[in-house]
Tab-separated table of C-alpha atoms in Angstrom:
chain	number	residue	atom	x	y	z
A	1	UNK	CA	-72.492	-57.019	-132.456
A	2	UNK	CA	-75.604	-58.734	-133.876
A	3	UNK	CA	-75.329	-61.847	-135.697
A	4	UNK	CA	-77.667	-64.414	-137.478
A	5	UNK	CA	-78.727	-67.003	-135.019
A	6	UNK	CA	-81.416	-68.534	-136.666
A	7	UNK	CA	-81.533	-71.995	-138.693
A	8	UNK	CA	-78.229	-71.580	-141.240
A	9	UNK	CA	-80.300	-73.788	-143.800
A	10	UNK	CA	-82.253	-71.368	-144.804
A	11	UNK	CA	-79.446	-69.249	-146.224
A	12	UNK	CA	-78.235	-71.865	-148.427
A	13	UNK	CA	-81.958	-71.784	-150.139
A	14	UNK	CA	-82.069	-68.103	-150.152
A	15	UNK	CA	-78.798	-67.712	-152.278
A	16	UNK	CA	-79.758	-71.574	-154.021
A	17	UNK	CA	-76.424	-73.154	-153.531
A	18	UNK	CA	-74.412	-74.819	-150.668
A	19	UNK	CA	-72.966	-72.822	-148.550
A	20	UNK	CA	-71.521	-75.299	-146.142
A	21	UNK	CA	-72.707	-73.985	-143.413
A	22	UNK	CA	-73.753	-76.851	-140.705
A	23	UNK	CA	-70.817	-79.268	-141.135
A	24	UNK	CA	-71.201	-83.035	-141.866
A	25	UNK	CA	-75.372	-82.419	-142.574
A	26	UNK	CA	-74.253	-80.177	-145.506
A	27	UNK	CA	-72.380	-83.342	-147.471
A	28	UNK	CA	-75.429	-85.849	-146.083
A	29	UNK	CA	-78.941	-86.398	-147.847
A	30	UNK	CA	-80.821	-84.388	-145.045
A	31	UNK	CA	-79.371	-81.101	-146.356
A	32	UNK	CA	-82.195	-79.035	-147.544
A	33	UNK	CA	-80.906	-78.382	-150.993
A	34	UNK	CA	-80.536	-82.214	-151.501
A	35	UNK	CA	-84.110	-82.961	-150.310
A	36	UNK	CA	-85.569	-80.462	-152.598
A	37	UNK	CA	-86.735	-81.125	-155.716
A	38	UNK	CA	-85.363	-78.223	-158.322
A	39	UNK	CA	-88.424	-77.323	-158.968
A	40	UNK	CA	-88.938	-76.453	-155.354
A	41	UNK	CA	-85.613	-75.186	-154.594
A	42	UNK	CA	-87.301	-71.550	-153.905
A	43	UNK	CA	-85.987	-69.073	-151.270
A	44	UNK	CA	-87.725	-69.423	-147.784
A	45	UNK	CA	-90.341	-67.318	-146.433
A	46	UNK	CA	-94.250	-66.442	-147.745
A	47	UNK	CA	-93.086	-65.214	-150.771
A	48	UNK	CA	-90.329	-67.724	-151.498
A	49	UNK	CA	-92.072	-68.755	-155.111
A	50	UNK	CA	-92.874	-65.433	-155.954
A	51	UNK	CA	-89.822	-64.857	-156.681
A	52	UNK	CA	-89.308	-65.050	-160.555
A	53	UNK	CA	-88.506	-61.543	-161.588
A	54	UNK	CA	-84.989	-61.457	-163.633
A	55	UNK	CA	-82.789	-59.561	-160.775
A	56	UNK	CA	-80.997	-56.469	-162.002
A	57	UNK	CA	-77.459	-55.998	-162.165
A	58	UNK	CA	-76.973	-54.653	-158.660
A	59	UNK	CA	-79.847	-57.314	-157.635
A	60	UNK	CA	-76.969	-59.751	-159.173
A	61	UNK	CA	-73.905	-58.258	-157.593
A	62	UNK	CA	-75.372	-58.054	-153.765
A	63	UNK	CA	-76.178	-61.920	-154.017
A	64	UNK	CA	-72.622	-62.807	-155.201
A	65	UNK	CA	-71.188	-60.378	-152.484
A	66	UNK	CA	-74.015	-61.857	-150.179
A	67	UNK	CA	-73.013	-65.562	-150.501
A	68	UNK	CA	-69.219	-65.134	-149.813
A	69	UNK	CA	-70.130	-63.091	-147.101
A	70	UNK	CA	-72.138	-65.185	-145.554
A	71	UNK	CA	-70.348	-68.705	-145.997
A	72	UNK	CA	-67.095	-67.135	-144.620
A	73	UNK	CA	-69.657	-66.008	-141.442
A	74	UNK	CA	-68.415	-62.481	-142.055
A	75	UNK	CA	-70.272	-59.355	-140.505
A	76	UNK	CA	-70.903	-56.323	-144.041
A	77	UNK	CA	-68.575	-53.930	-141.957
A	78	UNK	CA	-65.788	-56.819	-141.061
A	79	UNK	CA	-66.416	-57.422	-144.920
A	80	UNK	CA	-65.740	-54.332	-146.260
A	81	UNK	CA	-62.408	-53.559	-144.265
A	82	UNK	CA	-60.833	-57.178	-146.163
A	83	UNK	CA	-61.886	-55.496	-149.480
A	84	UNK	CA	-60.764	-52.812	-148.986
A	85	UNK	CA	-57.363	-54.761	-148.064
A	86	UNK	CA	-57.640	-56.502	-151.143
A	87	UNK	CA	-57.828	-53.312	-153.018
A	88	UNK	CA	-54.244	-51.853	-151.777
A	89	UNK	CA	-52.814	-55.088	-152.785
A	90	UNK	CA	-51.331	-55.642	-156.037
A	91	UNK	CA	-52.748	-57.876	-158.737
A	92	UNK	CA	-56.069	-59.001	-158.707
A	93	UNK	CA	-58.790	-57.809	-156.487
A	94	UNK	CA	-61.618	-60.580	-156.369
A	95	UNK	CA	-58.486	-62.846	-156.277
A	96	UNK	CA	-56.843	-61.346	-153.327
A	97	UNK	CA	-60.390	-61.025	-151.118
A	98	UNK	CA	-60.694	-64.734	-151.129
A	99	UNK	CA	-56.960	-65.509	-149.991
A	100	UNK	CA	-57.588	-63.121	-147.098
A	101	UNK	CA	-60.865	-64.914	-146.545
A	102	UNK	CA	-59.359	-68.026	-146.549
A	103	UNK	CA	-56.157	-67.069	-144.765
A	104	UNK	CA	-58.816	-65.949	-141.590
A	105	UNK	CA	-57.326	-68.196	-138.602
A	106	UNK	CA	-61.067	-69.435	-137.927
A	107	UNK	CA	-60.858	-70.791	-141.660
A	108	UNK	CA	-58.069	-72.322	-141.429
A	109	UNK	CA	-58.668	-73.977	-138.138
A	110	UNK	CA	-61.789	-75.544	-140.459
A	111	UNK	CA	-59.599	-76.243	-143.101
A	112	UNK	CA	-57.534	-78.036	-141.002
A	113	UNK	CA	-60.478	-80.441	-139.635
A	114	UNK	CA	-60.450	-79.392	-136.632
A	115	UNK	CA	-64.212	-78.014	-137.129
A	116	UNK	CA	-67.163	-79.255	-138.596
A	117	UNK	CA	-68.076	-75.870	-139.811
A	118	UNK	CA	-66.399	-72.102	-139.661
A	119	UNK	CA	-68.745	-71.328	-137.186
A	120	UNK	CA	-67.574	-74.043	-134.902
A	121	UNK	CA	-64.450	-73.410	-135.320
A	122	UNK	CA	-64.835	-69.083	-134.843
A	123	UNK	CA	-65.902	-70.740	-131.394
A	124	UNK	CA	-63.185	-72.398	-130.485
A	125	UNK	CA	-60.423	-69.626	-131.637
A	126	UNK	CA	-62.680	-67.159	-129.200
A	127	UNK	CA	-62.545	-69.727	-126.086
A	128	UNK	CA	-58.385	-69.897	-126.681
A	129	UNK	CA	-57.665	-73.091	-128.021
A	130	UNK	CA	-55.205	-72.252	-130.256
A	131	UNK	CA	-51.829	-70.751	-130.721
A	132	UNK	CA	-50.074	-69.290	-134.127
A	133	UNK	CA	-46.251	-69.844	-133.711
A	134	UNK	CA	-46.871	-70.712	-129.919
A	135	UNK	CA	-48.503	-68.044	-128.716
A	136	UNK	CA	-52.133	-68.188	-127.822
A	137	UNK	CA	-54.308	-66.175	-130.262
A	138	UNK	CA	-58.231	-65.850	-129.381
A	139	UNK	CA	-59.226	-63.450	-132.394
A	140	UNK	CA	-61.220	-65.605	-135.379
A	141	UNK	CA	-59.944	-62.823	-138.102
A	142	UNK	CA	-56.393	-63.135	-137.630
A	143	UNK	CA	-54.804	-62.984	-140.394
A	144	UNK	CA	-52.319	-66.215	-140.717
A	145	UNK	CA	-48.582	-65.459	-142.982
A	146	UNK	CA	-47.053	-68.301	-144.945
A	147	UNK	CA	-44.449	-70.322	-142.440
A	148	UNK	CA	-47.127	-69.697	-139.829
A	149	UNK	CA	-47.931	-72.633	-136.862
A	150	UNK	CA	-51.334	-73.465	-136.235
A	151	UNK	CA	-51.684	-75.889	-133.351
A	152	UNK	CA	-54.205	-76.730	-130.218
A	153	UNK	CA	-52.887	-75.369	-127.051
A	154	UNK	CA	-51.338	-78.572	-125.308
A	155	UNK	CA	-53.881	-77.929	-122.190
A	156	UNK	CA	-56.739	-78.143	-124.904
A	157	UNK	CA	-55.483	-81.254	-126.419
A	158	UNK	CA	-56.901	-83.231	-122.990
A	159	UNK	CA	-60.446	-82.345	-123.835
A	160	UNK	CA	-62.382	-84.951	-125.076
A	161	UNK	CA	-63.266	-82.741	-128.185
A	162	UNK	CA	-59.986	-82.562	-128.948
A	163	UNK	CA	-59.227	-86.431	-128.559
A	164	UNK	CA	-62.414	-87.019	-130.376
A	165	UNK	CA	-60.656	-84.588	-133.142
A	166	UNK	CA	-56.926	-86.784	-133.298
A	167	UNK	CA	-59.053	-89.732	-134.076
A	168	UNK	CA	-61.356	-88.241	-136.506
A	169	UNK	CA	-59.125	-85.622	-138.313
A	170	UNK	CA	-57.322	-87.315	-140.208
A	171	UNK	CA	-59.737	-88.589	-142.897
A	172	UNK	CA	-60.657	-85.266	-143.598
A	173	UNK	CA	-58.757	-83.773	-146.365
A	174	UNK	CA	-56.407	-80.341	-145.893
A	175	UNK	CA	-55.591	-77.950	-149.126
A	176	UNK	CA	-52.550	-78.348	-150.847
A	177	UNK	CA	-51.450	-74.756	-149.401
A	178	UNK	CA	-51.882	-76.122	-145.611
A	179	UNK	CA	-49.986	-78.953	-144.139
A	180	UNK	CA	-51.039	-80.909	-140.958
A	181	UNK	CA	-49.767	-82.715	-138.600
A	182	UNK	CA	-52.287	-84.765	-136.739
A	183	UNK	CA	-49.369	-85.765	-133.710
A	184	UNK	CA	-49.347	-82.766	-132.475
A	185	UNK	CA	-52.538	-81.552	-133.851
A	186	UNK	CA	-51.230	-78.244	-135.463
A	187	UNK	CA	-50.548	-77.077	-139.053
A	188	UNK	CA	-48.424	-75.056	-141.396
A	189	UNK	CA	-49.137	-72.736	-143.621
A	190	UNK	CA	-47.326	-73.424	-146.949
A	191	UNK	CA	-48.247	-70.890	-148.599
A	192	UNK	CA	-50.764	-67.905	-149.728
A	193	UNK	CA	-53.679	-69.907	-151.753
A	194	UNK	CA	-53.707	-69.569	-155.338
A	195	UNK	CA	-57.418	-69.333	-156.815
A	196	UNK	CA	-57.102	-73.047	-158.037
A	197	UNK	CA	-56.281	-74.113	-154.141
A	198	UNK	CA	-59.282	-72.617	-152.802
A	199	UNK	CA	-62.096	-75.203	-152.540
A	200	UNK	CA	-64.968	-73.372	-152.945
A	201	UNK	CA	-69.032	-73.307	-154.891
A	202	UNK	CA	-69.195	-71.732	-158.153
A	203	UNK	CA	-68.480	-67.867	-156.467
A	204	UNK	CA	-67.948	-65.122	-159.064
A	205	UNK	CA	-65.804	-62.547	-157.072
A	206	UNK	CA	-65.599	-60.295	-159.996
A	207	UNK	CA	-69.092	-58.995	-159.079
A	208	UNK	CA	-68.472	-58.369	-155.731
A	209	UNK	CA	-65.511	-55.691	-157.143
A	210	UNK	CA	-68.171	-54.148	-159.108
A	211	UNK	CA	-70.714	-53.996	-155.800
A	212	UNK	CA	-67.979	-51.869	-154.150
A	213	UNK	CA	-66.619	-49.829	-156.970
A	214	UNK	CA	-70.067	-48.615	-157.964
């Protein structure tokens, strides 16, 4: 399956926002869209500053849809299939793609601090590092249910990554809807985030429902 290996900065200055890609750089003064001056905050590439035409409406949708795709580190077909989830829910649709999104088991592993970034932590669900209610679960888009266990696997917690992690952890702060537990290195799921729990740049999901309903 092909995926974007190249330098993750430059996707936070294509869509000109944070995406929080690269973990502790992205809260730092090195991150590009710090450095910048606003007036240079143009997308990468040649034609970067040439740029300045007023996008149309689609042009507006596919960057919304683009930039929630691509901070969650979610493949367009992968995508697709957890709107189309959202869509046989009930209630709101926009709403209920980002509490699938955020109830991914590679997100939550980030939002429990046990990964600098989503991509870090995709990695270390696919090596096996983790259970959900005990049993060891290797797939990054596993979907995690309210009541749900999150923990390291107990032969994982001997890795110095993982003892780095117990000492570190713990100054990071966990959503309300997540609780942690940094003895045993594991966490709960509360419950399903409500929009206001979700930490999260200025997204407007509304226009990704429009990108897919045209």
């Amino acid at each position: 399956m092909a995926r974007y290996t190249g330098p993750v900065c430059r996707i936070c200055r294509r869509e000109g926002m944070k995406l929080f890609l690269k973990g502790e750089r992205c809260f730092g003064p090195k991150c590009p869209i710090v450095q910048r001056q606003p007036a240079k905050n143009f997308p990468p590439g040649q034609h970067g500053q040439k740029r300045t035409r007023r996008p149309s409406e689609y042009g507006l949708q596919l960057r919304e849809k683009q930039k929630i795709r691509r901070m969650y580190g979610i493949m367009e077909r992968q995508f697709r299939r957890h709107f189309e989830e959202a869509e046989r829910r009930g209630g709101v649709t926009g709403e209920n793609l980002l509490q699938i999104l955020e109830m991914r088991l590679d997100n939550v592993v980030y939002r429990l601090g046990f990964a600098d970034s989503r991509n870090q932590a995709r990695q270390l669900v696919r090596h096996g590092h983790f259970t959900v209610n005990g049993r060891k679960t290797n797939i990054p888009s596993f979907i995690v249910k309210p009541g749900d266990v999150v923990a390291v696997r107990p032969q994982s917690r001997e890795r110095e990554y993982f003892k780095i992690v117990a000492e570190t952890a713990g100054s990071k702060q966990v959503p309300e809807w997540i609780s942690r537990d940094m003895e045993s290195l594991s966490g709960r799921i509360i419950n399903a985030p409500t929009p206001d729990q979700i930490e999260r740049p200025p997204f407007n999901e509304q226009l990704v429902v429009e990108f897919y309903s045209r």
